[in-house]
Every structure is written in structure tokens, then in C-alpha cells.
Amino acid sequence: MGVMLSVKNLEVYYGSIHAIKGISFEVEEGEIVTLIGANGAGKTTTLHSISGLVKPKSGEITFCGNDLRSTDAHKIIQLGLAQVPEGRRIFAKMTVQENLEMGAYIRKDSNIQEDYERVFQRLPRLKERRRQLAGTLSGGEQQMLAIGRALMCNPKMLLLDEPSMGLSPLLVNEIFHIIRDVNESGVTVLLVEQNAKKALEIASRAYVLETGAIAMQGDADELSNDEKVRKAYLGG
Amino acid sequence: MDFLSQIINGLGIGSIYALVALGYSMVYGIVQLINFAHGDIIMVGAYVTYVVLVVAGAPLWVAILASILFCTFAGVLIERVAYRRLLNMNAPRISLLITAIGVSIFLENLSQLLFTSSGKSMPNLFPNQLLGLGEVQISSISLINISTSVILMVLLQILVNKTKIGKAMRATSEDADAAKLMGINTNTTIAFTFGIGSALAAVGAVLYCSAYPMITPYMGGMLGLKAFVAAVLGGIGSIPGAMLGGYLIGIAESLTKAAGGSQITDAVVFGILIIILLFKPAGLLGKNVQEKV
Ligand SMILES: Nc1ncnc2c1ncn2[C@@H]1O[C@H](COP(=O)(O)OP(=O)(O)O)[C@@H](O)[C@H]1O
Ligand SMILES: [Mg+2]
């Protein structure tokens, strides 16, 4: 069990806005680590820096020994790092099946068929809708599709950006169940959430992000009992 | 049956608009850029055909192939040199539009420099006969145009809907960042789209030269504009829409001329555009799939 993803002294600017102010964190193989923080704290910016959609000003990002900052965004998934972006970002005008095909875009092996079945087994609601346009799915189904799509490349690690956003409590439970399930099948998870309560429940470790800096970090259990965390993120 | 003949005539010229409109529509679909230089690709295609066929004396099929390859290359090169940096920097659309106009003027001036501004006349490319089908008179050129456009449209639909690169094009056009996360090289995909659009414009150029055998550095202007109108009319971004728009404009022109209105055909074409957009702002086949959240 070694460090899989490591971020060191990351600095990101949007023009003159200093969005990420020198954060460092690590995710070890097999873990679920969560990055929690309020709206605008810099969670999405952090994930986008990892996946190459945003170019940081300085810092190091290493995944399985590869320097991600010098890797083109479209090549990062080939290293085994997949992302479920904020707001799902499924391809609405393509069918469910085609969305999953896009998830398997980089694959050249012939076991893809089995992986569709595996994804459908895990997310049975998608199976009956596989020929439907993804834009016609409900919010929860779209989130499941976004997760299924990311799993189609058989990633070593999954980055999830607020998968519970806009979903009913029941669906949130279902999504978190799926995330735990995916992790137990051997996929390391970095989970970004505003829903700190739920995220701390399934994570082993957590980092708290406040206005672009890491304010606290530690075991998820410890943090969920911490007075400050309870006040600020768990509603007292 | 004169009416039917006019319709087929219109479909014949409309096929050319349709082929050119596809390029506007596909490029707009993928990068939301109105590539005003696209019309000038027709002119480039026409001159390449002329040079290979008349100046070099090669057979027609060589000239057509050369024209298609050259235009494909030109389309990819224009994307690479003029647009890619702006697209990757997420530049305002207005900057892209101005760049496109710049490229258009550049191409027109370049061909004026190379070939002077006086027109060149093209020999007959295809057999031009009137075929009588019962009462209806159809020119062989119309038939060639219509069948070429239909075949290419079917091939294009297969490309976009069934192949891996086609699906990558659709994914990129919907959400380029999400496409990158899937491992799609969006730069290559966009360049490919420019290439395909330009290849179709080259075919349009050959058909145009066979119907109107006079080529000038500025021939792409009005033709490009009408093809653009066709793309908007059909619903820009929609491939069947571009075809439909092209055919409708061709028919409208042909009927206006037949009714004795040769002087006002352009006014009729643009009038139709304005009226249809008033009722269907997204164009005839432009659809807005609502995302449910
Ligand atoms: N594209 C952008 N341009 C300018 N500022 C941005 C952009 N994206 C995010 N920001 C700013 O960066 C900060 C962090 O945003 P973000 O990473 O989206 O936070 P979170 O995901 O935690 O809600 C916010 O202040 C936000 O306004
Ligand atoms: Mg966010």
C-alpha cells in the first residue's frame, strides 16, 4: 500500500483570483479520502488541476509515479485515473450505451462487453435505459451513468466531484453505497463533497478545504467528532 | 410538368448548397464557430480542379481527387494555424469570427495574386444532357448533383453515428472538457471535423463548376453565404438540417427564377430565412434537448 496520488504545494490562479493557495495532500492505494469544503472553497479547481483541465501555476501532482502537470488532459485517463465531474457532464444527446462507450474510448482490448455487463449489474437502472438518450434520464440516473461511464476504463482511481449534488436523501444513500462498493472492488477513491456528513461516513481520511487552503486534516472519525468541523460542516 | 422539372432543377443546385452547408454546420456544432472562410474553400477547390484538369491536363477523376485532398488539407491547416490557439484559450467568439473573416479575405487575395481577378472558364466536367422522363425534363447535371449529395449525406450519417471518431465528434461538440476526461483528443477531433467539412466543400466546388463553369477568386462569397443560410435554416449543428436547408434554398431559387423573378432570387432566399427564423428560431431541424436535472 503506497501513495497513489500526491499533491504538493499546489497553487492555482484564475487571472488574478488566487483559487488554491499551496495545498498538499495524499491518497494511498485502496483508500477512500474525502475533500470537504463549502461552495467556492476550491474543490473543483483541485480536481480539475489533477485531471489537467485547469493549469496550475506551481506545485507537484504525481499519480502512480507519473507527473500529471506535464501530461495532456486526454492522456491522464490512460494512466488509470478517471473522473466523475461536478454536475455529471454526461453526453445528453447520446444514448446511455454511447455514453458508456465514450467511457471505454481509450480501450483497445476485447473484454469491453463483459465490462458493460458488470456496470449494468452494479447499476441495473441503466440497463433498461441503454438505448435512451442520456439527457432524458432523471438526476439520479444521470449520476449513476456518470459513475458507470468513469468505470468503463477500469480505473485504478476514481475522482468524484460532489456526486450527491441535487439528489434526494434516498438517492444520496444509493450513490454512496455504490461508491463504497466500487472502492471495495479495488478502486481507490478521492471524493469531493459539500455533504460532509455522508462523506465522512464512508471515508477513512479527510481534508477540509477553506478558501483555497487546507484548514484541517485527519481520520474521518476524528474529524466528524471535532467541535469545529461539527459546527461548520455537520450542522452543530 | 414544368413545375416538377423546376423542383428537380432546384434540388440539383440545392445539393451544392447542402454539401457546403454541412461544413458550416459541423464546425459550428463542434466549436460554435461560424467559419466564414468555409465559402472560400469552394473557391480553393474550384481552382485546384482547374489547375489539375486544365493547366496540368490530368484526367477529371485525378482533378476531383486532388481538389478533395487539397481542400481537406487546407481545412485542417486553417484550423491549426488560425483557430486552434484561440479555441484552446477559450477566446471570445467574436475574436474567432473576426479571424474567420480575416482568413476569408486572405484566401481571396491569395488567389487573386496567383490567378488574377479575371475569371477562368472551366470546360464541361460532366455530360450535360436533358433526359426526358415522360413529361418531365431533367438535366443529367441535376441528377449527378442530387445523387452525389444523397450518397455523401448517408456516408456522413454513418460516420457520425456509428464510428468511433464520429462519436468522439459528437461528444466533443456536447462537452469538450468531459470528452477530454474520456481520453478523447479534442484537438484532433476538431481538426478532423474541419477536414471533413472542407472535403465536402471540394465536392460542392466540382459540382458548382459543372453547373456554372466560370471561376473567380470571389466565387465563394455569395455561394458560401447561401450555404450558411441553408445551415441556419435547417438548424445549425444538425446534419440532416443542413441538407434540408440546402435543398429548400435551391428549390426556392429555381421556382423564383421560373416565375420570372431572376432579379430578386437572392432577396427571396434571405426573405425565407427571416420568415422561418421568426417562427422556428433554432431552424427547421434544430433541436434543443433539454437536460433534466
Ligand atoms: N473558471 C473560473 N474563472 C474564475 N474564477 C473561478 C473559475 N472557476 C472557479 N473560480 C473561482 O475559484 C474559487 C474556487 O472555485 P471552485 O473550485 O469551483 O470551488 P468549489 O468546487 O469548492 O465550489 C471560487 O472563488 C470561484 O469563484
Ligand atoms: Mg465544485
Coordinates of C-alpha atoms and ligand atoms in Angstrom, one line a residue:
Chain A
M1 CA 0.0 0.0 0.0
G2 CA 1.8 3.1 -1.2
V3 CA 0.9 6.6 -2.0
M4 CA -1.1 6.6 -5.2
L5 CA -1.9 10.3 -5.7
S6 CA 0.2 13.1 -4.2
V7 CA -0.4 16.8 -4.5
K8 CA 2.3 19.1 -3.2
N9 CA 2.2 22.9 -2.7
L10 CA -0.5 23.4 -5.4
E11 CA -1.1 27.0 -6.4
V12 CA -3.9 27.8 -8.9
Y13 CA -5.0 31.2 -10.2
Y14 CA -7.9 32.3 -12.4
G15 CA -6.5 35.5 -13.7
S16 CA -6.0 37.5 -10.5
I17 CA -8.1 35.2 -8.4
H18 CA -5.9 33.1 -6.1
A19 CA -8.2 30.0 -6.0
I20 CA -5.8 27.4 -4.5
K21 CA -3.2 28.6 -2.0
G22 CA -0.4 26.0 -1.7
I23 CA -2.3 22.8 -0.7
S24 CA -0.7 19.4 -0.2
F25 CA -2.4 16.0 0.3
E26 CA -2.1 12.4 -0.5
V27 CA -4.3 9.4 -1.3
E28 CA -3.0 5.9 -0.6
E29 CA -3.8 2.9 -2.7
G30 CA -7.2 1.4 -1.6
E31 CA -8.4 4.3 0.4
I32 CA -11.4 6.5 0.3
V33 CA -10.2 10.0 1.0
T34 CA -12.6 12.9 1.1
L35 CA -12.0 16.6 0.4
I36 CA -14.8 18.6 2.0
G37 CA -15.5 22.3 1.9
A38 CA -18.1 24.9 1.3
N39 CA -19.1 26.2 -2.1
G40 CA -16.3 28.1 -3.6
A41 CA -13.6 26.6 -1.4
G42 CA -11.6 25.3 -4.4
K43 CA -12.6 21.6 -4.5
T44 CA -13.5 21.5 -8.2
T45 CA -10.4 23.6 -9.0
T46 CA -8.3 21.0 -7.2
L47 CA -9.8 18.1 -9.2
H48 CA -9.5 20.0 -12.4
S49 CA -5.8 20.6 -11.7
I50 CA -5.3 16.9 -11.2
S51 CA -7.1 15.9 -14.4
G52 CA -5.4 18.6 -16.4
L53 CA -8.5 20.8 -17.3
V54 CA -7.0 23.6 -15.3
K55 CA -3.3 24.6 -15.5
P56 CA -1.8 25.3 -12.0
K57 CA 0.7 28.0 -11.5
S58 CA 3.0 25.8 -9.4
G59 CA 3.2 22.7 -7.4
E60 CA 3.6 19.0 -8.0
I61 CA 0.9 16.4 -8.9
T62 CA 2.0 12.8 -9.1
F63 CA -0.1 9.8 -9.8
C64 CA 1.5 6.3 -9.6
G65 CA 4.9 7.9 -10.3
N66 CA 3.7 10.0 -13.3
D67 CA 4.0 13.8 -13.3
L68 CA 0.4 14.9 -14.2
R69 CA 1.2 18.5 -14.7
S70 CA 3.2 17.6 -17.8
T71 CA 0.5 15.2 -19.1
D72 CA -2.1 16.3 -21.5
A73 CA -5.7 16.1 -20.1
H74 CA -6.8 13.5 -22.6
K75 CA -3.9 11.2 -21.7
I76 CA -4.5 11.1 -17.9
I77 CA -7.2 8.5 -18.1
Q78 CA -4.7 6.2 -19.8
L79 CA -2.8 6.2 -16.5
G80 CA -5.8 4.7 -14.8
L81 CA -7.2 7.9 -13.3
A82 CA -10.9 8.6 -14.1
Q83 CA -13.1 11.5 -13.0
V84 CA -16.8 11.8 -12.4
P85 CA -17.1 15.6 -12.9
E86 CA -19.3 18.0 -11.0
G87 CA -22.8 18.3 -12.4
R88 CA -22.3 14.8 -14.0
R89 CA -21.4 16.2 -17.5
I90 CA -22.9 13.2 -19.3
F91 CA -23.4 13.5 -23.1
A92 CA -27.1 14.3 -23.1
K93 CA -27.7 13.9 -26.8
M94 CA -26.0 10.5 -26.9
T95 CA -27.6 7.2 -25.7
V96 CA -26.8 5.6 -22.4
Q97 CA -24.9 2.9 -24.3
E98 CA -22.9 5.5 -26.2
N99 CA -22.0 7.3 -23.0
L100 CA -20.6 4.1 -21.7
E101 CA -18.7 3.6 -25.0
M102 CA -17.2 7.0 -24.5
G103 CA -16.0 5.9 -21.1
A104 CA -14.3 3.0 -22.8
Y105 CA -12.9 5.2 -25.5
I106 CA -9.2 4.5 -24.7
R107 CA -9.6 0.8 -24.5
K108 CA -8.4 -1.5 -27.3
D109 CA -8.9 -4.9 -25.6
S110 CA -11.9 -7.1 -26.4
N111 CA -13.3 -7.5 -22.9
I112 CA -15.4 -4.4 -23.1
Q113 CA -18.6 -6.4 -23.4
E114 CA -18.1 -8.0 -20.1
D115 CA -17.5 -4.6 -18.5
Y116 CA -20.8 -3.3 -19.9
E117 CA -22.4 -6.2 -18.1
R118 CA -20.5 -5.5 -14.9
V119 CA -21.5 -1.9 -15.0
F120 CA -25.2 -2.8 -15.7
Q121 CA -25.0 -5.3 -12.8
R122 CA -23.9 -2.6 -10.5
L123 CA -26.3 0.0 -11.9
P124 CA -29.3 -2.1 -13.1
R125 CA -31.4 1.1 -13.7
L126 CA -29.1 1.9 -16.6
K127 CA -29.6 -1.4 -18.3
E128 CA -33.2 -1.0 -19.2
R129 CA -32.5 2.5 -20.4
R130 CA -29.4 1.7 -22.5
R131 CA -31.0 2.9 -25.8
Q132 CA -32.5 6.0 -24.3
L133 CA -30.9 9.5 -24.7
A134 CA -28.9 10.2 -21.6
G135 CA -30.5 13.7 -21.4
T136 CA -33.9 12.1 -20.7
L137 CA -32.6 10.3 -17.5
S138 CA -33.5 11.6 -14.1
G139 CA -30.8 13.3 -12.0
G140 CA -30.0 10.2 -10.0
E141 CA -29.8 8.0 -13.1
Q142 CA -27.5 10.6 -14.8
Q143 CA -25.2 10.4 -11.8
M144 CA -25.2 6.7 -12.0
L145 CA -24.4 6.9 -15.7
A146 CA -21.5 9.3 -14.9
I147 CA -20.1 6.8 -12.5
G148 CA -20.7 3.9 -14.8
R149 CA -19.0 5.8 -17.6
A150 CA -15.9 6.5 -15.5
L151 CA -15.7 2.8 -14.5
M152 CA -15.7 1.7 -18.1
C153 CA -12.0 2.4 -18.4
N154 CA -11.2 0.1 -15.4
P155 CA -9.5 2.9 -13.5
K156 CA -7.1 2.4 -10.6
M157 CA -8.5 5.6 -9.0
L158 CA -11.8 7.5 -9.2
L159 CA -12.2 11.2 -8.6
L160 CA -15.7 12.1 -7.7
D161 CA -16.9 15.8 -7.6
E162 CA -20.0 16.2 -5.5
P163 CA -21.9 13.1 -6.6
S164 CA -24.7 13.9 -4.1
M165 CA -25.4 17.3 -5.6
G166 CA -29.1 17.9 -6.2
L167 CA -30.2 14.4 -5.2
S168 CA -32.9 13.2 -2.8
P169 CA -31.6 11.7 0.5
L170 CA -32.6 8.3 -0.7
L171 CA -30.6 8.6 -3.9
V172 CA -27.7 10.1 -2.0
N173 CA -27.6 6.9 0.1
E174 CA -27.7 4.8 -3.0
I175 CA -24.9 6.7 -4.7
F176 CA -22.7 6.5 -1.5
H177 CA -23.4 2.7 -1.4
I178 CA -22.2 2.4 -5.0
I179 CA -19.0 4.4 -4.2
R180 CA -18.2 2.1 -1.2
D181 CA -19.0 -0.9 -3.4
V182 CA -16.6 0.4 -6.1
N183 CA -13.9 1.0 -3.5
E184 CA -14.3 -2.5 -2.2
S185 CA -13.8 -3.9 -5.6
G186 CA -10.3 -2.3 -5.5
V187 CA -10.7 1.2 -6.9
T188 CA -9.1 4.0 -4.8
V189 CA -11.4 6.9 -4.3
L190 CA -10.9 10.7 -3.9
L191 CA -14.4 12.0 -3.0
V192 CA -15.1 15.8 -3.1
E193 CA -18.2 16.7 -1.2
Q194 CA -20.2 19.5 0.4
N195 CA -22.2 16.8 2.1
A196 CA -19.6 16.4 4.8
K197 CA -21.7 14.1 7.0
K198 CA -22.1 11.5 4.3
A199 CA -18.6 11.8 3.0
L200 CA -17.1 11.4 6.5
E201 CA -19.1 8.2 7.0
I202 CA -17.6 6.3 4.1
A203 CA -14.1 7.9 4.0
S204 CA -11.1 6.7 6.0
R205 CA -9.4 10.1 6.0
A206 CA -10.5 13.6 5.2
Y207 CA -9.1 17.1 4.3
V208 CA -11.1 20.2 5.0
L209 CA -10.6 22.9 2.4
E210 CA -11.4 26.6 3.3
T211 CA -10.9 29.4 0.7
G212 CA -8.2 27.5 -1.2
A213 CA -6.2 26.2 1.8
I214 CA -6.4 23.1 3.9
A215 CA -7.8 24.1 7.3
M216 CA -7.8 20.6 8.9
Q217 CA -7.0 17.0 8.1
G218 CA -7.1 13.7 9.8
D219 CA -9.0 10.4 10.3
A220 CA -12.6 10.7 9.1
D221 CA -13.8 9.5 12.5
E222 CA -11.8 12.1 14.4
L223 CA -12.9 14.9 12.2
S224 CA -16.6 14.0 12.5
N225 CA -16.2 14.4 16.3
D226 CA -14.2 17.6 16.1
E227 CA -16.0 20.6 17.5
K228 CA -15.1 23.0 14.8
V229 CA -16.0 20.6 12.0
R230 CA -19.3 19.8 13.6
K231 CA -20.2 23.4 13.9
A232 CA -19.1 24.4 10.4
Y233 CA -20.0 21.4 8.3
L234 CA -22.2 19.0 10.2
G235 CA -24.8 21.4 11.4
G236 CA -23.8 21.7 15.0
Chain B
M1 CA -45.0 19.1 -65.5
D2 CA -42.8 22.2 -65.8
F3 CA -43.2 22.7 -62.1
L4 CA -41.7 19.3 -61.3
S5 CA -38.8 20.0 -63.6
Q6 CA -38.1 23.2 -61.7
I7 CA -38.2 21.3 -58.4
I8 CA -35.6 18.9 -59.7
N9 CA -33.6 21.7 -61.0
G10 CA -33.7 23.3 -57.6
L11 CA -32.7 20.1 -55.9
G12 CA -29.7 20.0 -58.2
I13 CA -28.4 23.4 -57.3
G14 CA -29.6 22.9 -53.7
S15 CA -27.4 19.8 -53.5
I16 CA -24.4 22.1 -53.8
Y17 CA -25.6 24.4 -51.1
A18 CA -26.3 21.4 -49.0
L19 CA -22.8 19.9 -49.3
V20 CA -21.3 23.3 -48.4
A21 CA -23.8 23.9 -45.6
L22 CA -22.6 20.6 -44.0
G23 CA -19.2 22.1 -43.4
Y24 CA -20.6 25.2 -41.7
S25 CA -23.0 23.1 -39.6
M26 CA -20.5 20.5 -38.4
V27 CA -17.8 23.1 -37.5
Y28 CA -20.4 25.2 -35.7
G29 CA -21.6 22.1 -33.9
I30 CA -18.2 21.2 -32.6
V31 CA -16.7 24.6 -31.7
Q32 CA -19.6 27.1 -32.1
L33 CA -17.6 29.0 -34.7
I34 CA -19.1 30.4 -37.8
N35 CA -16.3 29.6 -40.2
F36 CA -16.7 32.4 -42.7
A37 CA -13.6 31.1 -44.5
H38 CA -15.6 28.0 -45.4
G39 CA -17.1 29.6 -48.5
D40 CA -13.6 30.3 -49.8
I41 CA -12.7 26.7 -49.6
I42 CA -15.2 26.2 -52.5
M43 CA -13.1 28.7 -54.5
V44 CA -9.9 26.9 -53.5
G45 CA -11.5 23.6 -54.6
A46 CA -12.5 25.1 -57.9
Y47 CA -9.0 26.5 -58.7
V48 CA -7.3 23.2 -57.7
T49 CA -9.7 21.4 -60.1
Y50 CA -8.9 23.9 -62.8
V51 CA -5.2 23.8 -62.3
V52 CA -5.0 20.0 -62.3
L53 CA -7.5 19.5 -65.1
V54 CA -6.8 22.4 -67.5
V55 CA -3.3 23.5 -66.7
A56 CA -1.8 20.1 -66.0
G57 CA -4.1 18.3 -68.3
A58 CA -4.8 15.4 -65.9
P59 CA -8.0 13.3 -66.1
L60 CA -11.1 14.5 -64.4
W61 CA -11.0 11.9 -61.6
V62 CA -7.5 13.0 -60.7
A63 CA -8.6 16.6 -60.6
I64 CA -11.5 15.8 -58.4
L65 CA -9.4 13.7 -56.0
A66 CA -6.7 16.4 -55.9
S67 CA -9.3 19.0 -55.1
I68 CA -10.8 17.0 -52.3
L69 CA -7.4 16.2 -50.8
F70 CA -6.1 19.7 -51.1
C71 CA -9.2 21.2 -49.5
T72 CA -9.1 18.7 -46.7
F73 CA -5.5 19.7 -46.0
A74 CA -6.4 23.4 -46.3
G75 CA -9.2 23.0 -43.8
V76 CA -7.0 21.2 -41.3
L77 CA -4.3 23.7 -41.8
I78 CA -6.6 26.7 -41.3
E79 CA -7.9 25.2 -38.1
R80 CA -4.4 24.5 -36.9
V81 CA -2.9 27.9 -37.8
A82 CA -5.8 30.3 -37.3
Y83 CA -8.2 28.9 -34.8
R84 CA -6.7 26.3 -32.5
R85 CA -4.9 28.7 -30.2
L86 CA -7.9 30.9 -29.9
L87 CA -10.1 27.8 -29.2
N88 CA -7.8 26.4 -26.6
M89 CA -7.6 29.8 -24.9
N90 CA -11.3 30.0 -24.8
A91 CA -11.2 33.3 -26.7
P92 CA -14.5 35.2 -27.1
R93 CA -16.5 34.0 -30.2
I94 CA -16.3 37.5 -31.7
S95 CA -12.5 37.1 -32.0
L96 CA -12.9 33.8 -33.7
L97 CA -15.4 35.4 -36.1
I98 CA -13.1 38.2 -37.0
T99 CA -10.2 35.7 -37.5
A100 CA -12.5 33.7 -39.9
I101 CA -13.3 36.8 -41.9
G102 CA -9.5 37.5 -42.0
V103 CA -8.8 34.0 -43.3
S104 CA -11.5 34.5 -45.9
I105 CA -10.0 37.8 -47.2
F106 CA -6.6 36.2 -47.1
L107 CA -7.7 33.3 -49.3
E108 CA -9.4 35.6 -51.8
N109 CA -6.4 37.9 -52.1
L110 CA -4.1 35.0 -52.4
S111 CA -6.0 33.5 -55.3
Q112 CA -6.2 36.9 -56.9
L113 CA -2.4 37.1 -56.7
L114 CA -2.0 33.6 -58.2
F115 CA -4.7 33.7 -60.8
T116 CA -5.6 37.4 -61.3
S117 CA -9.1 38.6 -60.6
S118 CA -10.4 37.9 -64.1
G119 CA -12.4 34.7 -64.3
K120 CA -11.2 31.4 -65.7
S121 CA -13.6 29.3 -67.6
M122 CA -13.9 25.6 -66.9
P123 CA -14.5 23.0 -69.6
N124 CA -17.6 20.8 -69.3
L125 CA -16.9 18.4 -66.5
F126 CA -19.9 16.1 -66.8
P127 CA -22.1 15.2 -69.7
N128 CA -24.9 17.7 -69.9
Q129 CA -28.0 16.2 -71.4
L130 CA -31.7 16.7 -71.0
L131 CA -33.3 13.4 -70.1
G132 CA -37.0 13.1 -70.6
L133 CA -38.9 11.1 -68.1
G134 CA -42.4 11.2 -69.5
E135 CA -43.4 14.8 -69.4
V136 CA -40.6 15.8 -67.1
Q137 CA -37.3 17.2 -68.4
I138 CA -34.3 16.5 -66.1
S139 CA -30.8 17.6 -66.8
S140 CA -28.1 15.0 -66.2
I141 CA -26.2 17.5 -64.1
S142 CA -29.1 17.8 -61.7
L143 CA -29.2 14.0 -61.4
I144 CA -25.5 13.8 -60.7
N145 CA -25.7 16.6 -58.1
I146 CA -28.6 15.1 -56.3
S147 CA -27.2 11.6 -56.2
T148 CA -23.8 12.8 -55.1
S149 CA -25.3 14.8 -52.2
V150 CA -27.5 12.0 -51.1
I151 CA -24.8 9.4 -51.1
L152 CA -22.4 11.7 -49.2
M153 CA -25.0 12.6 -46.7
V154 CA -25.7 8.9 -46.0
L155 CA -22.0 8.2 -45.6
L156 CA -21.7 11.2 -43.3
Q157 CA -24.5 10.0 -41.1
I158 CA -22.8 6.6 -40.8
L159 CA -19.5 8.3 -39.9
V160 CA -21.0 10.5 -37.2
N161 CA -23.4 7.9 -35.7
K162 CA -21.6 4.6 -36.0
T163 CA -17.8 5.1 -36.0
K164 CA -15.5 5.8 -33.1
I165 CA -14.3 9.1 -34.5
G166 CA -17.9 10.2 -35.2
K167 CA -18.9 9.5 -31.7
A168 CA -15.8 11.4 -30.5
M169 CA -17.0 14.3 -32.6
R170 CA -20.5 14.3 -31.0
A171 CA -19.0 14.0 -27.5
T172 CA -16.6 16.9 -28.2
S173 CA -19.4 19.0 -29.6
E174 CA -21.5 18.5 -26.5
D175 CA -18.8 19.0 -23.9
A176 CA -15.2 19.2 -24.8
D177 CA -13.9 19.1 -21.3
A178 CA -15.9 15.9 -20.5
A179 CA -14.6 14.5 -23.8
K180 CA -11.0 15.1 -22.6
L181 CA -11.8 13.3 -19.4
M182 CA -12.8 10.3 -21.5
G183 CA -9.4 10.3 -23.2
I184 CA -10.6 11.9 -26.5
N185 CA -8.0 14.1 -28.1
T186 CA -10.3 17.0 -28.8
N187 CA -7.8 18.9 -30.9
T188 CA -7.5 16.0 -33.3
T189 CA -11.3 15.6 -33.4
I190 CA -11.9 19.3 -34.2
A191 CA -9.2 19.2 -36.9
F192 CA -10.9 16.1 -38.4
T193 CA -14.2 17.9 -38.5
F194 CA -12.7 20.8 -40.4
G195 CA -11.1 18.3 -42.8
I196 CA -14.4 16.5 -43.5
G197 CA -16.3 19.8 -43.9
S198 CA -13.7 21.0 -46.4
A199 CA -13.7 17.8 -48.3
L200 CA -17.5 18.1 -48.8
A201 CA -16.9 21.7 -49.9
A202 CA -14.5 20.5 -52.5
V203 CA -17.1 18.1 -53.9
G204 CA -19.5 21.1 -53.8
A205 CA -17.0 23.1 -55.8
V206 CA -16.7 20.5 -58.5
L207 CA -20.4 20.2 -58.8
Y208 CA -20.7 24.0 -58.9
C209 CA -18.1 24.3 -61.7
S210 CA -20.0 21.8 -63.7
A211 CA -23.2 23.9 -63.4
Y212 CA -21.6 27.4 -63.6
P213 CA -18.3 26.9 -65.4
M214 CA -16.8 30.3 -64.6
I215 CA -14.5 30.6 -61.6
T216 CA -13.2 33.7 -59.9
P217 CA -11.4 34.5 -56.6
Y218 CA -14.7 35.8 -55.1
M219 CA -17.0 33.0 -56.2
G220 CA -17.0 31.6 -52.6
G221 CA -18.6 34.7 -51.2
M222 CA -22.3 34.5 -52.3
L223 CA -22.2 30.8 -52.6
G224 CA -20.8 30.4 -49.1
L225 CA -23.3 32.9 -47.7
K226 CA -26.3 31.0 -49.2
A227 CA -24.9 27.7 -47.9
F228 CA -24.6 29.4 -44.5
V229 CA -28.2 30.5 -44.8
A230 CA -29.1 26.8 -45.6
A231 CA -27.3 25.6 -42.5
V232 CA -29.1 28.1 -40.3
L233 CA -32.4 27.5 -41.9
G234 CA -32.1 23.7 -41.3
G235 CA -30.9 24.2 -37.8
I236 CA -27.2 24.9 -37.5
G237 CA -25.3 21.9 -35.9
S238 CA -27.8 19.4 -37.5
I239 CA -26.6 17.4 -40.4
P240 CA -30.0 16.5 -41.9
G241 CA -30.9 20.1 -41.3
A242 CA -28.1 21.4 -43.4
M243 CA -29.2 19.1 -46.2
L244 CA -32.8 20.1 -45.9
G245 CA -31.9 23.8 -45.8
G246 CA -29.7 23.4 -48.9
Y247 CA -32.5 21.7 -50.9
L248 CA -35.1 24.2 -49.8
I249 CA -33.0 27.2 -50.9
G250 CA -32.2 25.6 -54.2
I251 CA -35.9 24.9 -54.8
A252 CA -36.9 28.5 -53.8
E253 CA -34.3 29.9 -56.2
S254 CA -35.4 27.7 -59.0
L255 CA -39.0 28.5 -58.6
T256 CA -38.4 32.2 -58.3
K257 CA -36.4 32.2 -61.5
A258 CA -39.1 30.2 -63.3
A259 CA -41.7 32.7 -62.2
G260 CA -39.7 35.4 -63.9
G261 CA -38.0 36.7 -60.8
S262 CA -34.4 36.2 -61.6
Q263 CA -33.6 39.7 -60.4
I264 CA -34.9 39.0 -56.9
T265 CA -33.9 35.4 -56.2
D266 CA -31.4 36.4 -53.5
A267 CA -34.0 38.6 -51.8
V268 CA -36.4 35.7 -51.8
V269 CA -33.8 33.3 -50.3
F270 CA -33.0 35.7 -47.5
G271 CA -36.6 36.6 -47.0
I272 CA -37.4 32.9 -46.5
L273 CA -34.6 32.7 -43.9
I274 CA -36.0 35.7 -42.0
I275 CA -39.6 34.3 -42.0
I276 CA -38.6 30.8 -41.0
L277 CA -36.4 32.0 -38.2
L278 CA -39.2 34.2 -36.8
F279 CA -41.3 31.0 -36.3
K280 CA -38.5 28.5 -35.7
P281 CA -35.6 30.4 -34.2
A282 CA -33.5 27.2 -33.9
G283 CA -34.1 26.3 -37.6
L284 CA -36.3 23.6 -39.1
L285 CA -34.5 20.6 -37.6
G286 CA -32.5 22.4 -34.8
K287 CA -33.4 20.7 -31.6
N288 CA -32.8 21.7 -28.1
V289 CA -32.6 18.5 -26.0
Q290 CA -33.5 19.7 -22.5
E291 CA -31.2 18.4 -19.8
K292 CA -33.1 17.1 -16.9
V293 CA -31.5 17.8 -13.5
Ligands
LIG1 N1 -13.4 29.5 -14.4 C1 -13.3 30.3 -13.4 N2 -12.9 31.6 -13.5 C2 -12.7 32.4 -12.5 N3 -12.9 32.0 -11.2 C3 -13.2 30.8 -11.0 C4 -13.4 29.8 -12.0 N4 -13.8 28.6 -11.5 C5 -13.8 28.8 -10.2 N5 -13.4 30.1 -9.8 C6 -13.3 30.6 -8.5 O1 -12.4 29.8 -7.8 C7 -12.8 29.6 -6.5 C8 -12.9 28.1 -6.3 O2 -14.0 27.5 -7.1 P1 -14.3 26.0 -7.2 O3 -13.0 25.3 -7.3 O4 -15.3 25.8 -8.2 O5 -14.9 25.7 -5.7 P2 -15.8 24.5 -5.2 O6 -15.7 23.4 -6.2 O7 -15.2 24.2 -3.9 O8 -17.2 25.0 -5.1 C9 -14.1 30.3 -6.3 O9 -13.8 31.5 -5.7 C10 -14.6 30.5 -7.7 O10 -15.4 31.7 -7.8
MG2 MG -17.2 22.5 -7.1

